[in-house]
CSV table of C-alpha atoms in Angstrom, one decimal:
chain,number,residue,atom,x,y,z
A,1,MET,CA,0.0,0.2,0.1
A,2,ILE,CA,2.7,2.5,0.9
A,3,GLY,CA,4.6,1.5,-2.1
A,4,THR,CA,1.5,2.3,-4.4
A,5,LYS,CA,1.1,5.9,-2.6
A,6,TYR,CA,5.0,6.5,-3.3
A,7,GLN,CA,4.4,5.4,-6.8
A,8,ILE,CA,1.2,8.0,-7.3
A,9,LEU,CA,3.3,10.7,-5.7
A,10,LEU,CA,6.5,10.3,-7.6
A,11,LEU,CA,4.2,10.4,-11.0
A,12,ALA,CA,2.5,13.6,-9.8
A,13,VAL,CA,5.6,15.4,-9.0
A,14,ILE,CA,7.4,14.5,-12.4
A,15,SER,CA,4.2,15.2,-14.4
A,16,LEU,CA,4.1,18.9,-12.6
A,17,ILE,CA,7.7,19.2,-13.6
A,18,PHE,CA,7.1,18.0,-17.3
A,19,ILE,CA,4.3,20.2,-17.8
A,20,GLY,CA,6.1,23.5,-16.3
A,21,ARG,CA,8.9,22.9,-18.5
A,22,SER,CA,6.7,22.3,-21.7
A,23,ASN,CA,5.1,25.7,-21.0
A,24,CYS,CA,8.3,27.6,-20.7
A,25,LEU,CA,8.1,30.1,-23.4
A,26,LYS,CA,11.3,30.3,-25.6
A,27,ARG,CA,9.9,33.1,-27.8
A,28,ASN,CA,7.6,36.1,-26.9
A,29,LEU,CA,4.9,36.2,-29.6
A,30,ASP,CA,3.0,39.5,-31.0
A,31,TYR,CA,0.8,39.6,-33.9
A,32,ALA,CA,-1.2,42.0,-36.3
A,33,PHE,CA,-3.5,41.8,-39.1
A,34,ASN,CA,-3.3,43.9,-42.2
A,35,GLU,CA,-0.8,46.3,-40.3
A,36,GLY,CA,-0.9,49.6,-41.7
A,37,CYS,CA,-3.9,49.2,-44.3
A,38,ASP,CA,-6.8,50.1,-42.2
A,39,ILE,CA,-8.5,52.4,-44.8
A,40,LEU,CA,-7.3,51.1,-48.0
A,41,CYS,CA,-7.9,47.3,-46.9
A,42,LYS,CA,-11.3,48.2,-45.8
A,43,ASP,CA,-13.2,47.1,-48.9
A,44,LYS,CA,-10.4,44.8,-50.4
A,45,ASN,CA,-9.7,41.2,-50.2
A,46,ALA,CA,-6.2,41.7,-48.4
A,47,LYS,CA,-5.8,38.8,-45.5
A,48,LEU,CA,-2.5,39.0,-44.1
A,49,GLY,CA,-1.2,38.1,-40.7
A,50,HIS,CA,2.0,38.8,-39.2
A,51,VAL,CA,3.4,37.0,-36.3
A,52,ILE,CA,6.4,38.3,-34.5
A,53,ALA,CA,8.2,36.0,-32.4
A,54,ASN,CA,11.1,37.5,-30.5
A,55,GLY,CA,13.8,35.2,-29.2
A,56,LEU,CA,17.0,35.6,-27.1
A,57,ASN,CA,19.3,36.5,-30.0
A,58,ASP,CA,16.8,37.2,-33.2
A,59,THR,CA,13.3,37.6,-34.4
A,60,LEU,CA,11.2,35.4,-36.6
A,61,HIS,CA,8.6,36.9,-38.5
A,62,TYR,CA,5.6,34.5,-39.9
A,63,LEU,CA,3.4,36.1,-42.6
A,64,TRP,CA,0.2,34.2,-43.0
A,65,ASP,CA,-1.4,35.2,-46.6
A,66,PHE,CA,-4.8,34.2,-47.4
A,67,THR,CA,-5.4,37.3,-49.8
A,68,ASP,CA,-5.7,35.0,-52.7
A,69,ILE,CA,-3.0,32.1,-52.5
A,70,PRO,CA,-2.6,30.4,-49.0
A,71,THR,CA,1.0,31.1,-48.3
A,72,ILE,CA,3.3,30.8,-45.3
A,73,PHE,CA,6.4,32.8,-45.4
A,74,ILE,CA,8.9,32.8,-42.5
A,75,ALA,CA,11.8,35.4,-42.4
A,76,LEU,CA,14.6,35.2,-39.6
A,77,THR,CA,15.9,38.7,-38.7
A,78,SER,CA,17.6,41.0,-36.2
A,79,HIS,CA,15.5,42.3,-33.5
A,80,ASN,CA,15.6,45.6,-34.9
A,81,ALA,CA,14.1,44.7,-38.5
A,82,LYS,CA,10.4,46.0,-39.1
A,83,LEU,CA,8.0,44.4,-41.9
A,84,HIS,CA,7.4,46.9,-44.5
A,85,ILE,CA,4.4,46.8,-46.8
A,86,ASN,CA,3.5,48.8,-49.9
A,87,TRP,CA,0.0,48.1,-49.9
A,88,HIS,CA,-1.2,50.0,-53.2
A,89,GLU,CA,1.3,47.8,-54.9
A,90,TYR,CA,0.7,44.6,-52.7
A,91,LEU,CA,-2.9,44.8,-53.8
A,92,LYS,CA,-1.9,45.3,-57.5
A,93,GLY,CA,0.2,41.9,-56.9
A,94,SER,CA,3.5,43.9,-57.6
A,95,GLN,CA,7.2,42.6,-57.0
A,96,TYR,CA,8.9,43.8,-54.1
A,97,SER,CA,6.1,45.3,-52.5
A,98,VAL,CA,6.7,43.1,-49.2
A,99,ASN,CA,9.9,43.6,-47.6
A,100,PHE,CA,11.7,44.2,-44.3
A,101,THR,CA,14.0,47.4,-43.3
A,102,GLU,CA,16.9,45.1,-43.0
A,103,LYS,CA,17.8,42.3,-45.1
A,104,PRO,CA,16.7,39.0,-43.4
A,105,PHE,CA,19.4,36.5,-42.2
A,106,TYR,CA,17.0,33.8,-43.8
A,107,THR,CA,13.8,33.4,-45.8
A,108,PHE,CA,11.6,30.2,-46.6
A,109,GLY,CA,8.0,30.3,-47.9
A,110,VAL,CA,5.3,27.6,-48.8
A,111,ALA,CA,2.1,28.3,-51.1
A,112,ILE,CA,-0.7,26.2,-52.1
A,113,ASP,CA,-1.4,27.6,-55.5
A,114,ARG,CA,-4.4,24.9,-56.5
A,115,ILE,CA,-6.0,21.9,-55.7
A,116,LEU,CA,-6.2,19.0,-58.1
A,117,GLU,CA,-9.5,16.7,-58.1
A,118,PHE,CA,-9.0,13.4,-59.8
A,119,GLN,CA,-11.1,10.6,-60.9
A,120,ASP,CA,-9.4,7.4,-59.2
A,121,GLY,CA,-11.1,4.8,-61.2
A,122,SER,CA,-8.5,1.9,-60.4
A,123,ASP,CA,-8.6,3.0,-56.8
A,124,THR,CA,-4.6,3.2,-56.5
A,125,ALA,CA,-4.9,6.3,-54.4
A,126,ARG,CA,-2.5,7.8,-56.4
A,127,ILE,CA,-2.8,10.8,-58.9
A,128,ASP,CA,0.2,9.9,-61.2
A,129,THR,CA,-1.8,6.8,-62.5
A,130,VAL,CA,-4.6,8.7,-63.8
A,131,LYS,CA,-5.0,10.3,-67.3
A,132,ASP,CA,-4.9,13.9,-68.1
A,133,ASN,CA,-8.6,14.4,-68.5
A,134,ASP,CA,-9.3,12.8,-65.3
A,135,ILE,CA,-7.8,15.6,-63.2
A,136,LYS,CA,-9.4,18.7,-62.6
A,137,GLU,CA,-7.6,22.1,-61.2
A,138,LEU,CA,-9.2,24.3,-58.7
A,139,LEU,CA,-7.1,27.6,-58.6
A,140,MET,CA,-7.1,29.0,-54.9
A,141,LYS,CA,-7.6,32.7,-56.0
A,142,ASN,CA,-11.2,31.6,-57.6
A,143,PHE,CA,-12.6,30.9,-54.0
A,144,GLN,CA,-13.8,33.7,-51.9
A,145,TRP,CA,-11.7,34.1,-48.7
A,146,HIS,CA,-13.3,34.9,-45.4
A,147,HIS,CA,-10.9,36.1,-42.2
A,148,LYS,CA,-12.6,34.6,-39.2
A,149,ASN,CA,-10.1,35.5,-36.1
A,150,LEU,CA,-6.5,36.1,-35.2
A,151,THR,CA,-6.0,35.6,-31.5
A,152,LYS,CA,-3.1,35.4,-29.2
A,153,HIS,CA,-3.1,32.6,-26.6
A,154,ASP,CA,-0.3,32.1,-23.8
A,155,SER,CA,2.3,30.1,-25.7
A,156,PHE,CA,0.8,30.4,-29.5
A,157,VAL,CA,-1.2,32.5,-32.0
A,158,GLU,CA,-4.1,31.4,-33.9
A,159,PHE,CA,-5.2,32.4,-37.3
A,160,TYR,CA,-8.7,31.1,-38.7
A,161,THR,CA,-9.6,31.5,-42.4
A,162,GLU,CA,-12.3,30.2,-44.7
A,163,ALA,CA,-12.8,29.7,-48.5
A,164,ASN,CA,-16.1,29.0,-50.3
A,165,ASN,CA,-18.1,30.1,-53.0
A,166,TYR,CA,-15.6,28.8,-55.6
A,167,LYS,CA,-16.3,30.3,-59.3
A,168,ASP,CA,-14.0,29.6,-62.4
A,169,PRO,CA,-14.1,32.8,-64.2
A,170,ASP,CA,-13.2,31.2,-67.4
A,171,THR,CA,-15.8,28.6,-67.4
A,172,ASN,CA,-18.4,30.2,-65.0
A,173,LYS,CA,-18.7,26.9,-63.3
A,174,THR,CA,-19.3,27.1,-59.4
A,175,ARG,CA,-18.8,24.6,-56.5
A,176,LYS,CA,-20.4,24.6,-52.9
A,177,GLY,CA,-18.4,23.8,-50.1
A,178,SER,CA,-15.5,25.2,-48.5
A,179,LEU,CA,-11.8,24.9,-47.4
A,180,LYS,CA,-10.9,25.9,-43.9
A,181,PHE,CA,-7.6,26.9,-42.6
A,182,LEU,CA,-6.4,26.9,-38.9
A,183,VAL,CA,-2.9,28.4,-38.6
A,184,HIS,CA,-0.8,28.4,-35.4
A,185,GLY,CA,2.5,30.0,-34.5
A,186,PHE,CA,4.3,28.9,-31.6
A,187,GLY,CA,6.5,30.3,-28.4
A,188,SER,CA,7.8,27.0,-27.3
A,189,GLN,CA,8.4,23.4,-27.9
A,190,ASN,CA,5.6,21.2,-27.4
A,191,HIS,CA,3.1,18.7,-29.1
A,192,SER,CA,0.0,20.3,-30.8
A,193,PHE,CA,-3.5,19.7,-29.1
A,194,LEU,CA,-4.9,18.9,-32.6
A,195,MET,CA,-4.5,15.5,-34.1
A,196,PRO,CA,-2.2,14.4,-35.4
A,197,CYS,CA,-0.6,16.0,-32.7
A,198,MET,CA,2.7,16.9,-34.3
A,199,LEU,CA,5.7,17.9,-32.4
A,200,HIS,CA,6.8,21.5,-33.0
A,201,SER,CA,9.5,23.7,-31.8
A,202,GLU,CA,9.4,27.4,-31.0
A,203,ASN,CA,10.4,28.3,-34.6
A,204,ALA,CA,7.5,26.7,-36.3
A,205,THR,CA,4.1,27.5,-37.7
A,206,GLN,CA,1.5,24.5,-38.3
A,207,VAL,CA,-1.2,24.6,-40.9
A,208,ASP,CA,-4.4,22.6,-40.5
A,209,ILE,CA,-6.7,22.2,-43.9
A,210,ILE,CA,-10.0,20.7,-44.0
A,211,VAL,CA,-11.9,20.0,-47.2
A,212,ASP,CA,-15.4,20.3,-46.3
A,213,ASN,CA,-18.1,19.2,-48.3
A,214,LEU,CA,-16.5,20.4,-51.6
A,215,GLU,CA,-18.5,19.7,-54.5
A,216,THR,CA,-16.9,17.2,-56.9
A,217,SER,CA,-17.2,17.1,-60.6
A,218,GLU,CA,-20.4,15.7,-61.9
A,219,ASN,CA,-18.7,13.0,-64.0
A,220,PHE,CA,-16.4,12.3,-61.6
A,221,ASN,CA,-18.1,9.5,-59.1
A,222,GLN,CA,-14.6,8.3,-57.3
A,223,SER,CA,-12.9,11.6,-56.4
A,224,ARG,CA,-10.0,12.3,-54.4
A,225,PHE,CA,-8.1,15.5,-53.6
A,226,ALA,CA,-4.4,16.7,-53.8
A,227,PHE,CA,-2.9,20.0,-52.9
A,228,GLU,CA,0.1,21.4,-55.1
A,229,LEU,CA,2.8,23.1,-53.1
A,230,ILE,CA,5.2,25.7,-54.3
A,231,ILE,CA,8.2,25.9,-51.9
A,232,VAL,CA,10.9,28.9,-52.3
A,233,SER,CA,13.9,29.1,-50.3
A,234,GLU,CA,16.9,31.5,-51.0
A,235,HIS,CA,19.5,28.8,-52.2
A,236,ASN,CA,21.2,28.4,-55.5
A,237,ALA,CA,18.5,27.7,-58.2
A,238,SER,CA,20.4,24.5,-59.2
A,239,SER,CA,20.2,23.0,-55.4
A,240,THR,CA,17.2,21.0,-54.6
A,241,LEU,CA,15.0,20.0,-51.4
A,242,VAL,CA,15.5,16.4,-49.8
A,243,VAL,CA,12.5,14.3,-48.7
A,244,ASP,CA,12.8,11.6,-45.9
A,245,ALA,CA,10.8,9.6,-43.5
A,246,THR,CA,11.4,8.8,-40.1
A,247,LYS,CA,9.9,5.9,-38.4
A,248,LYS,CA,8.5,6.5,-35.0
A,249,LEU,CA,9.0,3.9,-32.1
A,250,ASP,CA,5.5,4.5,-30.9
A,251,ASP,CA,2.2,6.2,-31.7
A,252,GLU,CA,1.6,7.8,-28.0
A,253,PHE,CA,0.3,11.0,-29.9
A,254,THR,CA,-1.2,9.8,-33.0
A,255,PRO,CA,-2.4,6.2,-32.8
A,256,GLY,CA,-1.9,4.2,-35.7
A,257,THR,CA,0.7,6.5,-37.4
A,258,PHE,CA,4.5,5.5,-37.0
A,259,GLU,CA,6.0,7.6,-39.7
A,260,VAL,CA,7.0,11.5,-39.9
A,261,MET,CA,7.7,12.9,-43.5
A,262,LYS,CA,10.6,15.6,-43.4
A,263,LEU,CA,11.2,18.0,-46.5
A,264,ARG,CA,14.5,19.7,-45.9
A,265,THR,CA,16.1,22.8,-47.6
A,266,PRO,CA,19.9,22.6,-48.1
A,267,LYS,CA,22.0,24.5,-45.5
A,268,ILE,CA,22.9,28.0,-46.2
A,269,ASN,CA,25.4,29.4,-43.4
A,270,ASN,CA,24.2,27.0,-40.9
A,271,LYS,CA,20.5,27.9,-41.9
A,272,LEU,CA,17.8,25.8,-43.2
A,273,GLY,CA,13.8,25.6,-43.4
A,274,TYR,CA,11.6,22.7,-43.5
A,275,LEU,CA,8.2,21.2,-44.2
A,276,GLN,CA,7.0,18.4,-42.1
A,277,TRP,CA,3.9,16.3,-41.9
A,278,ARG,CA,2.5,12.7,-40.7
A,279,PRO,CA,1.0,10.9,-43.8
A,280,VAL,CA,-2.4,10.9,-42.2
A,281,SER,CA,-5.6,12.7,-43.0
A,282,TYR,CA,-9.2,12.5,-41.1
A,283,THR,CA,-12.3,11.8,-42.7
A,284,HIS,CA,-14.4,13.1,-39.9
A,285,ILE,CA,-14.7,16.1,-37.6
A,286,ASP,CA,-13.8,13.2,-34.9
A,287,ARG,CA,-10.3,12.6,-35.3
A,288,ASP,CA,-9.3,9.2,-34.2
A,289,VAL,CA,-7.6,6.0,-35.8
A,290,THR,CA,-11.0,4.8,-37.2
A,291,ASN,CA,-11.7,8.0,-39.0
A,292,SER,CA,-8.3,8.3,-40.8
A,293,THR,CA,-6.9,7.4,-43.9
A,294,GLY,CA,-3.5,7.9,-45.7
A,295,THR,CA,-1.6,10.4,-47.7
A,296,VAL,CA,0.9,10.3,-50.8
A,297,TYR,CA,3.6,12.5,-51.7
A,298,TYR,CA,5.0,12.8,-55.0
A,299,PRO,CA,8.6,13.3,-56.4
A,300,LEU,CA,9.9,17.3,-56.3
A,301,GLN,CA,10.0,19.2,-59.7
A,302,LYS,CA,11.4,22.3,-60.6
A,303,ALA,CA,8.5,24.8,-60.8
A,304,VAL,CA,8.2,27.3,-63.6
A,305,VAL,CA,8.1,30.5,-62.2
A,306,ASP,CA,6.3,32.3,-64.7
A,307,ASN,CA,3.1,30.4,-63.7
A,308,TYR,CA,3.2,31.9,-59.9
A,309,PHE,CA,3.9,35.4,-60.8
A,310,SER,CA,0.7,37.3,-59.7
A,311,ASN,CA,-1.2,37.3,-56.6
A,312,ASN,CA,1.4,35.1,-54.8
A,313,LEU,CA,3.1,36.9,-51.5
A,314,LEU,CA,6.3,34.9,-52.6
A,315,TYR,CA,6.5,36.9,-55.6
A,316,LYS,CA,5.5,40.3,-53.8
A,317,TYR,CA,8.5,39.5,-51.7
A,318,TYR,CA,11.3,37.8,-54.0
A,319,GLY,CA,10.0,39.3,-57.3
A,320,GLU,CA,12.1,38.5,-60.3
A,321,GLY,CA,14.6,37.1,-57.8
A,322,MET,CA,12.7,34.1,-58.0
A,323,TYR,CA,14.7,32.9,-61.2
A,324,ASP,CA,18.0,32.9,-59.0
A,325,VAL,CA,16.8,30.9,-56.1
A,326,LEU,CA,15.5,27.5,-55.2
A,327,VAL,CA,11.7,27.3,-56.3
A,328,GLN,CA,10.2,23.8,-56.4
A,329,ARG,CA,6.8,22.2,-56.4
A,330,MET,CA,5.4,19.0,-55.0
A,331,ASN,CA,1.8,17.2,-54.7
A,332,ILE,CA,0.3,15.7,-51.8
A,333,SER,CA,-2.8,13.6,-52.1
A,334,MET,CA,-5.3,12.5,-49.5
A,335,GLY,CA,-6.6,8.9,-49.5
A,336,GLU,CA,-5.8,5.3,-49.7
A,337,LYS,CA,-7.0,2.2,-51.4
A,338,ARG,CA,-10.4,1.2,-50.3
A,339,ASP,CA,-11.1,3.8,-48.2
A,340,LYS,CA,-14.4,4.6,-50.5
A,341,PHE,CA,-13.0,7.9,-51.6
A,342,TYR,CA,-13.8,11.4,-50.8
A,343,LYS,CA,-17.5,11.3,-51.3
A,344,ALA,CA,-18.0,8.6,-48.5
A,345,THR,CA,-17.5,11.4,-45.9
A,346,ASN,CA,-17.3,14.3,-48.0
A,347,TYR,CA,-14.6,15.4,-45.4
A,348,THR,CA,-10.7,15.3,-45.6
A,349,THR,CA,-7.8,17.1,-43.7
A,350,TRP,CA,-4.0,17.6,-44.0
A,351,THR,CA,-1.6,19.0,-41.4
A,352,TYR,CA,1.8,20.3,-42.0
A,353,ILE,CA,4.4,22.1,-40.1
A,354,VAL,CA,6.7,24.9,-41.7
A,355,GLY,CA,9.6,25.6,-39.6
A,356,TYR,CA,13.1,27.1,-39.3
A,357,GLY,CA,16.2,25.0,-38.4
A,358,VAL,CA,16.2,21.5,-38.0
A,359,PRO,CA,13.1,19.5,-37.8
A,360,LEU,CA,12.4,17.9,-34.3
A,361,ASP,CA,12.5,14.2,-34.0
A,362,GLU,CA,9.8,12.3,-32.0
A,363,LYS,CA,10.9,10.7,-28.8
A,364,PHE,CA,9.5,8.8,-25.9
A,365,SER,CA,7.9,11.5,-23.6
A,366,VAL,CA,9.0,11.8,-20.0
A,367,MET,CA,5.4,10.5,-18.9
A,368,VAL,CA,6.2,7.2,-21.2
A,369,ILE,CA,9.7,6.7,-19.6
A,370,LEU,CA,8.1,7.1,-16.1
A,371,MET,CA,5.3,4.6,-16.7
A,372,ILE,CA,8.0,2.2,-18.4
A,373,ALA,CA,10.3,2.7,-15.2
A,374,ILE,CA,7.3,2.1,-12.9
A,375,GLY,CA,5.8,-0.6,-14.9
A,376,VAL,CA,9.0,-2.5,-15.6
A,377,GLY,CA,11.6,-1.4,-13.1
A,378,LEU,CA,9.7,-1.4,-10.0
A,379,PRO,CA,8.4,-5.3,-10.5
A,380,THR,CA,12.2,-6.1,-11.2
A,381,ILE,CA,13.3,-4.5,-8.0
A,382,LEU,CA,10.6,-6.2,-6.0
A,383,LEU,CA,11.4,-9.7,-7.4
A,384,SER,CA,15.0,-9.0,-6.6
A,385,VAL,CA,14.2,-8.1,-3.2
A,386,ALA,CA,11.8,-11.0,-2.6
A,387,ALA,CA,14.3,-13.4,-4.2
A,388,ILE,CA,17.0,-11.9,-1.7
A,389,TYR,CA,14.5,-12.4,1.3
A,390,VAL,CA,13.8,-15.8,0.3
A,391,CYS,CA,17.4,-16.9,0.2
A,392,LEU,CA,18.3,-15.1,3.6
A,393,ARG,CA,15.2,-17.0,5.0
A,394,GLN,CA,16.2,-20.5,4.0
A,395,ARG,CA,19.9,-19.9,5.3
A,396,ARG,CA,18.5,-19.1,8.5
A,397,GLN,CA,16.4,-22.0,8.6
A,398,GLN,CA,19.1,-24.0,7.5
A,399,SER,CA,21.5,-22.8,10.1
A,400,ARG,CA,19.1,-23.4,13.0
A,401,TYR,CA,18.7,-27.0,12.3
A,402,GLU,CA,22.4,-27.6,11.8
A,403,GLU,CA,24.3,-29.5,14.6
A,404,PRO,CA,27.2,-27.6,16.3
A,405,ILE,CA,30.7,-29.5,15.4
A,406,LEU,CA,32.4,-30.6,18.4
A,407,ARG,CA,36.4,-30.5,18.5
């Protein structure tokens, strides 16, 4: 009984220590929305969140742009650098309309230019196995974007926006349904509370996308969706990104998922950026292993810069300099064989992290190590003590019945 009480007390103390450390801020966060554009942006479609994450030696600027094309842009600067936006030029889509008062130490950006709907007649769950006429593209700029809120919490900033009322101006075709984006910027290292509970550092921002009741093409009855990503980093244009997978030892935070995918840029002056995700998509608002399916990523390809000039925050910052830096694209599709396609639930998700520095590796948490120690170590100690006790008792009984030796 006493032993059980001590186990519970020890577990509680270590839990409090662990929780206290996990909430210790490493970056102080501040934020603004459409800063400096009060009157001009009142009747415009500008939706730009700016998170300032001040560390001990530098500042990370996160630009979350949902004006037309969802874009996450990260800039590492000194504490003195300030964001400057020429809003008149920005709203016209002009190059170099976004900059800083000092040249950043490093920049990295990821944009989602379009959604690809494909008819998966063979149920391969792969977009690269279908014919071109079985693929439809939905440009992000053809959605109507609605800013919901931008709020600050103790250790993170949250941005929520939604896109709906899709209309293609060239074909005049419309679609019902919506895309929902929930973006978080973090001030400390921890696991996200949102499934798939990804591990993030204080140098990262997380994007969670929901494709909710998005109307599919009328001649497609086995539709799946994929996102096309454009990744830009200030490396030489001839360099390339690297994608690899890390196997997890357990599924403590994401049941049924034992893999983490990582896309990394080359190092430049010991600085790099990354994109990280778990290959899982949820098909219901209740996110658990029974409502999950897989994702597929496809080989990186060099992006044709001309196609991504207008209405893109990356172009508004890099301008024609995009010809000289690393620009690649990659597709991610949601779904796996025999999951009954998108129409089964009309709901699918994808979550990813965009960060600066080295992506974190999953490890056993302090709580799991503690439970293993209690569950395995304590019984071993008790068995050892019991064995020693039995041996000592047998020796005592044996010596008690031994006759004294006469000389």
